[in-house]
Amino acid sequence: MKNLYNTKKTKKLDDLELRVYTSRLLGSDDSLVLHGGGNTSVKIGGTLYVKGSGWDLATIEKEGFSPTKTIDLIMLLEHERLSDSDMVKYQKEALIDKSAPNPSVEAILHALIPYKFVDHTHADAMVTISNTNRGEELIEEIYEGYLIIPYVMPGFLLAKIVYNMTDGIEWENIKGIILHNHGIFTFANDAKESYDNMIDAVNLAERYIRKAKKQKTHDLNKIQELISEAKGYEVTLKVNQSKIAKQFATKEDMTLSQQGVLTPEHIIRTKRVPIIFEDDYEKELNNYIKAYHDYFERHYIDSEIMLNPAPNWAVLRDFGTISFGKDEKEASIIEDINNHTMKAMINAKKLGGYKSINEEQSFYMEYWELEQMKLK
Ligand SMILES: [Zn+2]
């Protein structure tokens, strides 16, 4: 999303004119607000000029901002509850100019935020991510340093929850407020900065979506089918798309996975190495199984019986990792081990390179009688 702020156009503007200018910038982009959605405000002295209902940010004028007594709105937060009609009534009472339009339903929240300029949009990109099955997790990941609010009805309830959640916190440590399934608030004492903060916040989400679109897709059903067939029983998949798993699945770091276990006992759970799935799963699985046979042949001594040669976990190129278990519990154990191993491998790379025990040592561990007994 492009930042449209033009400093040449704003040189001579006063605070309320600046408020009109950046409100229109926000309103002009329908991926930020649609048809009268969103609202903005500016505090001048003890007065909050907040978007009046019936006005559209795209075309708003100075008269579109309702002047209200900031303190009167903040005082409303003393109420435990407030019906919509009471809120509207009290907000009207807080109006300095009684002929001005009714203040926005978010006026109390605007009053509460201790900055001169406050901007609020319903940015498509951010709500798209919030409205997904993994919304909570993704928003946490994308919006580090922001205050993240679970969904509540806009209006008094929303203002109240923000009021409670910000009790005793340092506002300067908050980059903005993310409202799940709803939108974004940004703020600053400078009109441009508040607008810039909004564009930056939206860009975090837009960038994330662009990256996800480019992300490779994998056929997990096909993988489950192939591994189950190779194992001789129906496997449970545990998909890991954490930051570290995704990093591990990049072309750059993928081969790290082929360098052996973090500590010997892991080998009975994870095998020495995972399979890497890129495109041709069948061929990749055949190669893995063949390589496992070769490994067994190379180190076999006499009485060992070959374990099932199918992999216990997989790195899926540009996607993440998957652990295979006979049930949920086993898959989770394998995933836990992988999480630690991946982190260690990535850190070890920075320390000069990862180096595990060698293949022969791995084999002795994997086929050590005592370890084989554990499995039984
Ligand atoms: Zn809203």
mmCIF file of C-alpha atoms and ligand atoms in Angstrom:
data_model
loop_
_atom_site.group_PDB
_atom_site.id
_atom_site.type_symbol
_atom_site.label_atom_id
_atom_site.label_comp_id
_atom_site.label_asym_id
_atom_site.label_seq_id
_atom_site.Cartn_x
_atom_site.Cartn_y
_atom_site.Cartn_z
ATOM 1 C CA MET A 1 0.000 0.000 0.000
ATOM 2 C CA LYS A 2 1.390 3.345 -1.049
ATOM 3 C CA ASN A 3 1.838 6.191 1.386
ATOM 4 C CA LEU A 4 0.035 9.123 -0.286
ATOM 5 C CA TYR A 5 1.022 11.846 2.151
ATOM 6 C CA ASN A 6 2.299 14.909 0.317
ATOM 7 C CA THR A 7 4.200 17.287 2.588
ATOM 8 C CA LYS A 8 3.933 20.081 0.004
ATOM 9 C CA LYS A 9 0.169 20.102 0.373
ATOM 10 C CA THR A 10 0.166 20.229 4.152
ATOM 11 C CA LYS A 11 2.620 23.021 4.957
ATOM 12 C CA LYS A 12 0.047 25.680 5.800
ATOM 13 C CA LEU A 13 -2.641 23.485 7.331
ATOM 14 C CA ASP A 14 -3.835 23.785 10.924
ATOM 15 C CA ASP A 15 -4.610 20.738 13.042
ATOM 16 C CA LEU A 16 -8.228 20.359 11.970
ATOM 17 C CA GLU A 17 -7.294 20.873 8.316
ATOM 18 C CA LEU A 18 -4.573 18.247 8.658
ATOM 19 C CA ARG A 19 -7.199 15.958 10.139
ATOM 20 C CA VAL A 20 -9.398 16.509 7.091
ATOM 21 C CA TYR A 21 -6.441 15.930 4.753
ATOM 22 C CA THR A 22 -5.269 12.550 6.155
ATOM 23 C CA SER A 23 -8.859 11.386 6.731
ATOM 24 C CA ARG A 24 -9.489 11.860 3.028
ATOM 25 C CA LEU A 25 -6.297 9.996 2.167
ATOM 26 C CA LEU A 26 -7.553 7.043 4.180
ATOM 27 C CA GLY A 27 -11.055 7.382 2.781
ATOM 28 C CA SER A 28 -9.819 7.459 -0.808
ATOM 29 C CA ASP A 29 -8.598 3.869 -0.569
ATOM 30 C CA ASP A 30 -11.420 1.345 -0.574
ATOM 31 C CA SER A 31 -9.117 -1.382 0.724
ATOM 32 C CA LEU A 32 -8.958 0.646 3.960
ATOM 33 C CA VAL A 33 -12.559 1.759 4.454
ATOM 34 C CA LEU A 34 -15.800 1.316 2.539
ATOM 35 C CA HIS A 35 -18.904 3.472 2.368
ATOM 36 C CA GLY A 36 -18.657 5.588 5.484
ATOM 37 C CA GLY A 37 -16.618 3.041 7.446
ATOM 38 C CA GLY A 38 -13.689 3.899 9.683
ATOM 39 C CA ASN A 39 -13.261 7.034 11.732
ATOM 40 C CA THR A 40 -10.630 9.545 12.737
ATOM 41 C CA SER A 41 -10.154 12.267 15.310
ATOM 42 C CA VAL A 42 -7.935 15.055 16.510
ATOM 43 C CA LYS A 43 -7.659 16.496 20.006
ATOM 44 C CA ILE A 44 -7.275 20.253 20.173
ATOM 45 C CA GLY A 45 -7.051 21.547 23.708
ATOM 46 C CA GLY A 46 -9.658 19.686 25.719
ATOM 47 C CA THR A 47 -11.825 19.111 22.659
ATOM 48 C CA LEU A 48 -12.034 15.914 20.671
ATOM 49 C CA TYR A 49 -13.002 16.453 17.037
ATOM 50 C CA VAL A 50 -14.225 13.043 16.016
ATOM 51 C CA LYS A 51 -15.873 11.957 12.787
ATOM 52 C CA GLY A 52 -19.583 12.583 12.947
ATOM 53 C CA SER A 53 -22.009 9.926 11.877
ATOM 54 C CA GLY A 54 -23.302 10.337 8.359
ATOM 55 C CA TRP A 55 -19.951 11.561 7.063
ATOM 56 C CA ASP A 56 -17.644 9.608 4.776
ATOM 57 C CA LEU A 57 -13.864 9.828 5.292
ATOM 58 C CA ALA A 58 -13.332 10.183 1.536
ATOM 59 C CA THR A 59 -15.259 13.440 1.324
ATOM 60 C CA ILE A 60 -15.255 14.712 4.902
ATOM 61 C CA GLU A 61 -15.056 18.455 5.658
ATOM 62 C CA LYS A 62 -14.183 20.302 8.848
ATOM 63 C CA GLU A 63 -17.909 20.389 9.708
ATOM 64 C CA GLY A 64 -17.899 16.593 9.596
ATOM 65 C CA PHE A 65 -15.956 16.456 12.848
ATOM 66 C CA SER A 66 -18.069 16.680 15.987
ATOM 67 C CA PRO A 67 -16.452 18.750 18.746
ATOM 68 C CA THR A 68 -16.896 16.988 22.097
ATOM 69 C CA LYS A 69 -15.429 17.391 25.545
ATOM 70 C CA THR A 70 -12.724 14.699 25.708
ATOM 71 C CA ILE A 71 -12.943 14.351 29.476
ATOM 72 C CA ASP A 72 -16.720 13.819 29.392
ATOM 73 C CA LEU A 73 -16.278 10.898 27.024
ATOM 74 C CA ILE A 74 -13.504 9.375 29.114
ATOM 75 C CA MET A 75 -15.695 9.690 32.220
ATOM 76 C CA LEU A 76 -18.238 7.394 30.542
ATOM 77 C CA LEU A 77 -15.767 4.558 31.047
ATOM 78 C CA GLU A 78 -16.636 4.639 34.734
ATOM 79 C CA HIS A 79 -19.877 2.891 33.802
ATOM 80 C CA GLU A 80 -19.757 -0.871 34.099
ATOM 81 C CA ARG A 81 -22.244 -1.151 31.242
ATOM 82 C CA LEU A 82 -23.875 1.326 28.921
ATOM 83 C CA SER A 83 -26.751 0.639 26.562
ATOM 84 C CA ASP A 84 -26.410 1.908 22.996
ATOM 85 C CA SER A 85 -29.137 4.467 23.501
ATOM 86 C CA ASP A 86 -27.547 5.776 26.707
ATOM 87 C CA MET A 87 -24.172 5.970 25.017
ATOM 88 C CA VAL A 88 -25.635 8.003 22.153
ATOM 89 C CA LYS A 89 -27.407 10.236 24.653
ATOM 90 C CA TYR A 90 -24.270 10.864 26.749
ATOM 91 C CA GLN A 91 -22.127 11.411 23.680
ATOM 92 C CA LYS A 92 -24.610 14.030 22.513
ATOM 93 C CA GLU A 93 -24.411 15.686 25.909
ATOM 94 C CA ALA A 94 -20.629 15.867 25.537
ATOM 95 C CA LEU A 95 -21.019 17.851 22.301
ATOM 96 C CA ILE A 96 -19.778 21.419 22.486
ATOM 97 C CA ASP A 97 -21.727 22.501 19.409
ATOM 98 C CA LYS A 98 -25.190 21.002 19.690
ATOM 99 C CA SER A 99 -25.844 21.479 15.974
ATOM 100 C CA ALA A 100 -22.878 19.229 15.084
ATOM 101 C CA PRO A 101 -23.532 15.670 13.910
ATOM 102 C CA ASN A 102 -23.660 12.814 16.429
ATOM 103 C CA PRO A 103 -20.143 11.661 17.324
ATOM 104 C CA SER A 104 -18.997 8.308 15.895
ATOM 105 C CA VAL A 105 -19.813 5.164 17.908
ATOM 106 C CA GLU A 106 -16.072 4.863 18.534
ATOM 107 C CA ALA A 107 -15.807 8.362 20.047
ATOM 108 C CA ILE A 108 -15.083 7.058 23.558
ATOM 109 C CA LEU A 109 -12.186 4.942 22.304
ATOM 110 C CA HIS A 110 -10.798 7.934 20.392
ATOM 111 C CA ALA A 111 -11.019 10.003 23.574
ATOM 112 C CA LEU A 112 -9.269 7.313 25.596
ATOM 113 C CA ILE A 113 -6.217 7.061 23.323
ATOM 114 C CA PRO A 114 -3.766 9.659 24.707
ATOM 115 C CA TYR A 115 -2.562 11.013 21.374
ATOM 116 C CA LYS A 116 -3.548 14.038 19.351
ATOM 117 C CA PHE A 117 -4.328 12.178 16.115
ATOM 118 C CA VAL A 118 -6.137 8.836 16.051
ATOM 119 C CA ASP A 119 -6.884 6.920 12.841
ATOM 120 C CA HIS A 120 -9.145 3.904 12.492
ATOM 121 C CA THR A 121 -9.678 1.744 9.391
ATOM 122 C CA HIS A 122 -11.088 -1.654 8.508
ATOM 123 C CA ALA A 123 -8.106 -2.593 6.337
ATOM 124 C CA ASP A 124 -8.977 -5.560 4.104
ATOM 125 C CA ALA A 125 -5.577 -7.193 4.465
ATOM 126 C CA MET A 126 -5.590 -7.211 8.261
ATOM 127 C CA VAL A 127 -9.180 -8.436 8.654
ATOM 128 C CA THR A 128 -8.580 -11.071 5.985
ATOM 129 C CA ILE A 129 -5.833 -12.583 8.116
ATOM 130 C CA SER A 130 -7.798 -12.202 11.339
ATOM 131 C CA ASN A 131 -10.799 -13.950 9.757
ATOM 132 C CA THR A 132 -8.966 -17.213 9.106
ATOM 133 C CA ASN A 133 -8.760 -20.450 11.070
ATOM 134 C CA ARG A 134 -5.269 -19.526 12.243
ATOM 135 C CA GLY A 135 -6.151 -15.850 12.662
ATOM 136 C CA GLU A 136 -5.148 -15.502 16.284
ATOM 137 C CA GLU A 137 -1.790 -17.125 15.818
ATOM 138 C CA LEU A 138 -0.998 -15.229 12.604
ATOM 139 C CA ILE A 139 -1.966 -11.825 14.010
ATOM 140 C CA GLU A 140 0.303 -12.464 16.997
ATOM 141 C CA GLU A 141 3.109 -13.314 14.626
ATOM 142 C CA ILE A 142 2.616 -10.374 12.261
ATOM 143 C CA TYR A 143 1.767 -7.656 14.800
ATOM 144 C CA GLU A 144 4.572 -7.833 17.312
ATOM 145 C CA GLY A 145 4.543 -4.766 19.542
ATOM 146 C CA TYR A 146 0.875 -3.998 18.867
ATOM 147 C CA LEU A 147 -1.951 -4.284 21.357
ATOM 148 C CA ILE A 148 -4.173 -7.095 20.104
ATOM 149 C CA ILE A 149 -7.820 -7.079 21.155
ATOM 150 C CA PRO A 150 -10.140 -10.082 20.821
ATOM 151 C CA TYR A 151 -13.406 -9.428 19.019
ATOM 152 C CA VAL A 152 -16.077 -7.479 20.892
ATOM 153 C CA MET A 153 -18.962 -5.357 19.656
ATOM 154 C CA PRO A 154 -17.821 -1.906 18.519
ATOM 155 C CA GLY A 155 -18.950 0.966 20.715
ATOM 156 C CA PHE A 156 -18.892 1.049 24.496
ATOM 157 C CA LEU A 157 -17.799 -2.584 24.984
ATOM 158 C CA LEU A 158 -14.792 -2.112 22.755
ATOM 159 C CA ALA A 159 -13.773 1.141 24.468
ATOM 160 C CA LYS A 160 -14.166 -0.561 27.843
ATOM 161 C CA ILE A 161 -12.006 -3.560 26.965
ATOM 162 C CA VAL A 162 -9.248 -1.300 25.595
ATOM 163 C CA TYR A 163 -9.537 0.812 28.741
ATOM 164 C CA ASN A 164 -9.080 -2.270 30.930
ATOM 165 C CA MET A 165 -6.286 -3.750 28.830
ATOM 166 C CA THR A 166 -4.291 -0.518 28.797
ATOM 167 C CA ASP A 167 -4.638 0.131 32.505
ATOM 168 C CA GLY A 168 -1.122 0.831 33.776
ATOM 169 C CA ILE A 169 0.663 0.242 30.483
ATOM 170 C CA GLU A 170 3.062 2.586 28.722
ATOM 171 C CA TRP A 171 1.317 3.810 25.591
ATOM 172 C CA GLU A 172 4.621 4.708 23.923
ATOM 173 C CA ASN A 173 5.408 1.000 23.775
ATOM 174 C CA ILE A 174 2.315 0.273 21.659
ATOM 175 C CA LYS A 175 2.729 0.614 17.907
ATOM 176 C CA GLY A 176 -1.019 0.486 17.318
ATOM 177 C CA ILE A 177 -4.146 -1.462 18.226
ATOM 178 C CA ILE A 178 -5.285 -4.491 16.268
ATOM 179 C CA LEU A 179 -8.962 -5.345 16.682
ATOM 180 C CA HIS A 180 -9.627 -8.932 15.742
ATOM 181 C CA ASN A 181 -12.229 -9.385 13.003
ATOM 182 C CA HIS A 182 -12.675 -5.615 12.839
ATOM 183 C CA GLY A 183 -9.766 -3.282 12.058
ATOM 184 C CA ILE A 184 -6.788 -1.185 13.130
ATOM 185 C CA PHE A 185 -6.230 1.914 15.263
ATOM 186 C CA THR A 186 -3.064 3.972 14.944
ATOM 187 C CA PHE A 187 -2.151 7.195 16.679
ATOM 188 C CA ALA A 188 0.520 9.868 17.126
ATOM 189 C CA ASN A 189 0.796 13.479 18.088
ATOM 190 C CA ASP A 190 1.534 14.285 14.473
ATOM 191 C CA ALA A 191 -1.007 13.817 11.654
ATOM 192 C CA LYS A 192 1.524 12.392 9.222
ATOM 193 C CA GLU A 193 2.972 10.009 11.776
ATOM 194 C CA SER A 194 -0.439 8.592 12.671
ATOM 195 C CA TYR A 195 -1.218 8.133 8.962
ATOM 196 C CA ASP A 196 2.234 6.609 8.340
ATOM 197 C CA ASN A 197 1.642 4.195 11.226
ATOM 198 C CA MET A 198 -1.613 3.086 9.584
ATOM 199 C CA ILE A 199 0.034 2.468 6.220
ATOM 200 C CA ASP A 200 2.869 0.561 7.918
ATOM 201 C CA ALA A 201 0.405 -1.589 9.864
ATOM 202 C CA VAL A 202 -1.577 -2.415 6.724
ATOM 203 C CA ASN A 203 1.609 -3.191 4.836
ATOM 204 C CA LEU A 204 2.573 -5.801 7.423
ATOM 205 C CA ALA A 205 -0.602 -7.699 6.571
ATOM 206 C CA GLU A 206 -0.391 -7.096 2.816
ATOM 207 C CA ARG A 207 3.181 -8.335 2.710
ATOM 208 C CA TYR A 208 2.228 -11.418 4.663
ATOM 209 C CA ILE A 209 -0.556 -12.245 2.223
ATOM 210 C CA ARG A 210 1.675 -11.702 -0.803
ATOM 211 C CA LYS A 211 4.263 -14.048 0.660
ATOM 212 C CA ALA A 212 1.647 -16.673 1.488
ATOM 213 C CA LYS A 213 0.302 -16.538 -2.061
ATOM 214 C CA LYS A 214 3.745 -17.250 -3.413
ATOM 215 C CA GLN A 215 4.133 -20.063 -0.930
ATOM 216 C CA LYS A 216 4.187 -23.490 -2.407
ATOM 217 C CA THR A 217 1.206 -25.706 -1.768
ATOM 218 C CA HIS A 218 1.565 -29.370 -0.931
ATOM 219 C CA ASP A 219 -0.869 -32.233 -1.226
ATOM 220 C CA LEU A 220 -1.004 -33.422 2.381
ATOM 221 C CA ASN A 221 -3.519 -36.170 1.620
ATOM 222 C CA LYS A 222 -1.194 -37.640 -0.951
ATOM 223 C CA ILE A 223 1.685 -37.526 1.530
ATOM 224 C CA GLN A 224 -0.383 -39.221 4.199
ATOM 225 C CA GLU A 225 -1.439 -41.910 1.754
ATOM 226 C CA LEU A 226 2.133 -42.639 0.624
ATOM 227 C CA ILE A 227 3.624 -42.698 4.121
ATOM 228 C CA SER A 228 0.777 -44.863 5.470
ATOM 229 C CA GLU A 229 1.339 -47.318 2.664
ATOM 230 C CA ALA A 230 5.077 -47.431 3.341
ATOM 231 C CA LYS A 231 4.576 -47.820 7.094
ATOM 232 C CA GLY A 232 1.832 -50.427 6.778
ATOM 233 C CA TYR A 233 -0.576 -48.482 8.979
ATOM 234 C CA GLU A 234 -2.546 -45.264 8.841
ATOM 235 C CA VAL A 235 -0.258 -42.447 10.047
ATOM 236 C CA THR A 236 -1.367 -39.291 11.857
ATOM 237 C CA LEU A 237 0.150 -36.095 10.449
ATOM 238 C CA LYS A 238 1.291 -33.209 12.570
ATOM 239 C CA VAL A 239 1.793 -30.108 10.438
ATOM 240 C CA ASN A 240 4.223 -27.477 11.663
ATOM 241 C CA GLN A 241 4.215 -24.067 9.999
ATOM 242 C CA SER A 242 5.844 -22.129 12.797
ATOM 243 C CA LYS A 243 8.333 -19.429 11.875
ATOM 244 C CA ILE A 244 11.220 -21.770 12.486
ATOM 245 C CA ALA A 245 9.679 -24.671 10.522
ATOM 246 C CA LYS A 246 9.108 -22.369 7.561
ATOM 247 C CA GLN A 247 12.657 -21.074 7.783
ATOM 248 C CA PHE A 248 13.869 -24.658 7.904
ATOM 249 C CA ALA A 249 11.890 -25.486 4.755
ATOM 250 C CA THR A 250 13.514 -22.784 2.650
ATOM 251 C CA LYS A 251 15.812 -23.793 -0.175
ATOM 252 C CA GLU A 252 18.646 -22.259 1.776
ATOM 253 C CA ASP A 253 18.215 -24.213 5.006
ATOM 254 C CA MET A 254 16.472 -27.373 3.832
ATOM 255 C CA THR A 255 19.660 -29.424 3.617
ATOM 256 C CA LEU A 256 20.459 -28.687 7.265
ATOM 257 C CA SER A 257 17.885 -31.368 8.038
ATOM 258 C CA GLN A 258 20.073 -34.031 6.446
ATOM 259 C CA GLN A 259 22.893 -33.662 8.949
ATOM 260 C CA GLY A 260 21.838 -35.953 11.760
ATOM 261 C CA VAL A 261 20.257 -35.920 15.194
ATOM 262 C CA LEU A 262 20.793 -33.433 18.008
ATOM 263 C CA THR A 263 21.356 -36.100 20.643
ATOM 264 C CA PRO A 264 21.577 -39.893 20.099
ATOM 265 C CA GLU A 265 18.373 -40.983 21.783
ATOM 266 C CA HIS A 266 16.266 -38.912 19.411
ATOM 267 C CA ILE A 267 17.109 -41.320 16.637
ATOM 268 C CA ILE A 268 14.599 -43.971 17.696
ATOM 269 C CA ARG A 269 11.852 -41.385 17.270
ATOM 270 C CA THR A 270 12.964 -39.372 14.295
ATOM 271 C CA LYS A 271 15.409 -41.616 12.407
ATOM 272 C CA ARG A 272 18.712 -40.060 11.449
ATOM 273 C CA VAL A 273 17.248 -37.731 8.821
ATOM 274 C CA PRO A 274 13.807 -36.662 7.563
ATOM 275 C CA ILE A 275 12.651 -36.894 3.970
ATOM 276 C CA ILE A 276 12.560 -33.727 1.880
ATOM 277 C CA PHE A 277 9.405 -33.452 -0.210
ATOM 278 C CA GLU A 278 9.526 -31.016 -3.093
ATOM 279 C CA ASP A 279 7.512 -32.123 -6.112
ATOM 280 C CA ASP A 280 7.532 -35.786 -7.023
ATOM 281 C CA TYR A 281 6.592 -37.355 -3.689
ATOM 282 C CA GLU A 282 6.640 -40.940 -4.944
ATOM 283 C CA LYS A 283 10.086 -40.663 -6.400
ATOM 284 C CA GLU A 284 11.367 -38.806 -3.345
ATOM 285 C CA LEU A 285 9.975 -41.481 -1.042
ATOM 286 C CA ASN A 286 11.466 -44.303 -3.116
ATOM 287 C CA ASN A 287 14.840 -42.584 -3.000
ATOM 288 C CA TYR A 288 14.562 -42.142 0.765
ATOM 289 C CA ILE A 289 13.707 -45.793 1.295
ATOM 290 C CA LYS A 290 16.493 -46.900 -0.995
ATOM 291 C CA ALA A 291 18.964 -44.692 0.860
ATOM 292 C CA TYR A 292 17.778 -46.212 4.139
ATOM 293 C CA HIS A 293 18.409 -49.737 2.789
ATOM 294 C CA ASP A 294 21.900 -48.671 1.704
ATOM 295 C CA TYR A 295 22.573 -47.169 5.136
ATOM 296 C CA PHE A 296 21.484 -50.431 6.753
ATOM 297 C CA GLU A 297 23.671 -52.480 4.389
ATOM 298 C CA ARG A 298 26.674 -50.253 5.059
ATOM 299 C CA HIS A 299 26.569 -50.680 8.825
ATOM 300 C CA TYR A 300 24.777 -53.968 9.388
ATOM 301 C CA ILE A 301 26.764 -56.417 11.535
ATOM 302 C CA ASP A 302 24.833 -59.646 12.011
ATOM 303 C CA SER A 303 21.643 -60.046 13.941
ATOM 304 C CA GLU A 304 19.968 -56.664 13.410
ATOM 305 C CA ILE A 305 16.554 -56.660 11.865
ATOM 306 C CA MET A 306 15.878 -53.681 9.642
ATOM 307 C CA LEU A 307 13.337 -51.242 11.025
ATOM 308 C CA ASN A 308 10.637 -49.895 8.763
ATOM 309 C CA PRO A 309 12.583 -47.758 6.274
ATOM 310 C CA ALA A 310 9.915 -45.081 5.806
ATOM 311 C CA PRO A 311 10.673 -41.596 7.239
ATOM 312 C CA ASN A 312 9.248 -40.374 10.552
ATOM 313 C CA TRP A 313 9.111 -36.764 9.509
ATOM 314 C CA ALA A 314 9.339 -34.629 6.404
ATOM 315 C CA VAL A 315 10.527 -31.191 5.390
ATOM 316 C CA LEU A 316 8.122 -29.755 2.816
ATOM 317 C CA ARG A 317 9.890 -27.282 0.575
ATOM 318 C CA ASP A 318 8.701 -23.685 1.191
ATOM 319 C CA PHE A 319 5.935 -24.879 3.489
ATOM 320 C CA GLY A 320 7.082 -26.289 6.845
ATOM 321 C CA THR A 321 7.487 -29.732 8.357
ATOM 322 C CA ILE A 322 5.274 -32.720 9.052
ATOM 323 C CA SER A 323 5.739 -35.394 11.696
ATOM 324 C CA PHE A 324 4.280 -38.859 11.173
ATOM 325 C CA GLY A 325 3.051 -40.938 14.116
ATOM 326 C CA LYS A 326 0.973 -44.027 14.654
ATOM 327 C CA ASP A 327 -1.247 -41.702 16.677
ATOM 328 C CA GLU A 328 -1.517 -38.054 17.720
ATOM 329 C CA LYS A 329 0.705 -38.624 20.752
ATOM 330 C CA GLU A 330 3.582 -40.108 18.821
ATOM 331 C CA ALA A 331 3.355 -37.429 16.127
ATOM 332 C CA SER A 332 3.487 -34.739 18.857
ATOM 333 C CA ILE A 333 6.568 -36.271 20.468
ATOM 334 C CA ILE A 334 8.318 -36.302 17.119
ATOM 335 C CA GLU A 335 7.267 -32.708 16.472
ATOM 336 C CA ASP A 336 8.616 -31.583 19.856
ATOM 337 C CA ILE A 337 11.963 -33.154 19.087
ATOM 338 C CA ASN A 338 11.997 -31.582 15.636
ATOM 339 C CA ASN A 339 11.278 -28.138 17.034
ATOM 340 C CA HIS A 340 14.333 -28.342 19.263
ATOM 341 C CA THR A 341 16.478 -29.876 16.541
ATOM 342 C CA MET A 342 15.554 -27.244 13.954
ATOM 343 C CA LYS A 343 16.275 -24.402 16.327
ATOM 344 C CA ALA A 344 19.608 -25.941 17.273
ATOM 345 C CA MET A 345 20.583 -26.474 13.640
ATOM 346 C CA ILE A 346 19.759 -22.916 12.670
ATOM 347 C CA ASN A 347 21.655 -21.548 15.665
ATOM 348 C CA ALA A 348 24.582 -23.890 15.051
ATOM 349 C CA LYS A 349 24.805 -22.552 11.519
ATOM 350 C CA LYS A 350 25.527 -19.136 12.996
ATOM 351 C CA LEU A 351 28.104 -20.686 15.322
ATOM 352 C CA GLY A 352 30.096 -22.055 12.401
ATOM 353 C CA GLY A 353 28.044 -25.033 11.201
ATOM 354 C CA TYR A 354 26.050 -27.972 12.546
ATOM 355 C CA LYS A 355 27.875 -31.276 13.003
ATOM 356 C CA SER A 356 26.192 -34.301 14.532
ATOM 357 C CA ILE A 357 27.557 -37.769 15.367
ATOM 358 C CA ASN A 358 28.553 -39.624 12.201
ATOM 359 C CA GLU A 359 26.474 -42.125 10.250
ATOM 360 C CA GLU A 360 28.084 -45.179 11.800
ATOM 361 C CA GLN A 361 27.596 -43.873 15.331
ATOM 362 C CA SER A 362 23.997 -43.113 14.417
ATOM 363 C CA PHE A 363 23.459 -46.645 13.168
ATOM 364 C CA TYR A 364 24.772 -48.192 16.381
ATOM 365 C CA MET A 365 22.422 -46.035 18.355
ATOM 366 C CA GLU A 366 19.422 -46.767 16.149
ATOM 367 C CA TYR A 367 20.087 -50.505 16.293
ATOM 368 C CA TRP A 368 21.343 -50.669 19.847
ATOM 369 C CA GLU A 369 19.552 -53.530 21.531
ATOM 370 C CA LEU A 370 18.604 -51.396 24.486
ATOM 371 C CA GLU A 371 17.031 -48.798 22.263
ATOM 372 C CA GLN A 372 15.237 -51.365 20.165
ATOM 373 C CA MET A 373 13.788 -52.783 23.363
ATOM 374 C CA LYS A 374 12.396 -49.377 24.281
ATOM 375 C CA LEU A 375 10.405 -49.367 21.077
ATOM 376 C CA LYS A 376 8.969 -52.785 21.791
HETATM 377 ZN ZN ZN B 1 -14.560 0.217 13.073
#
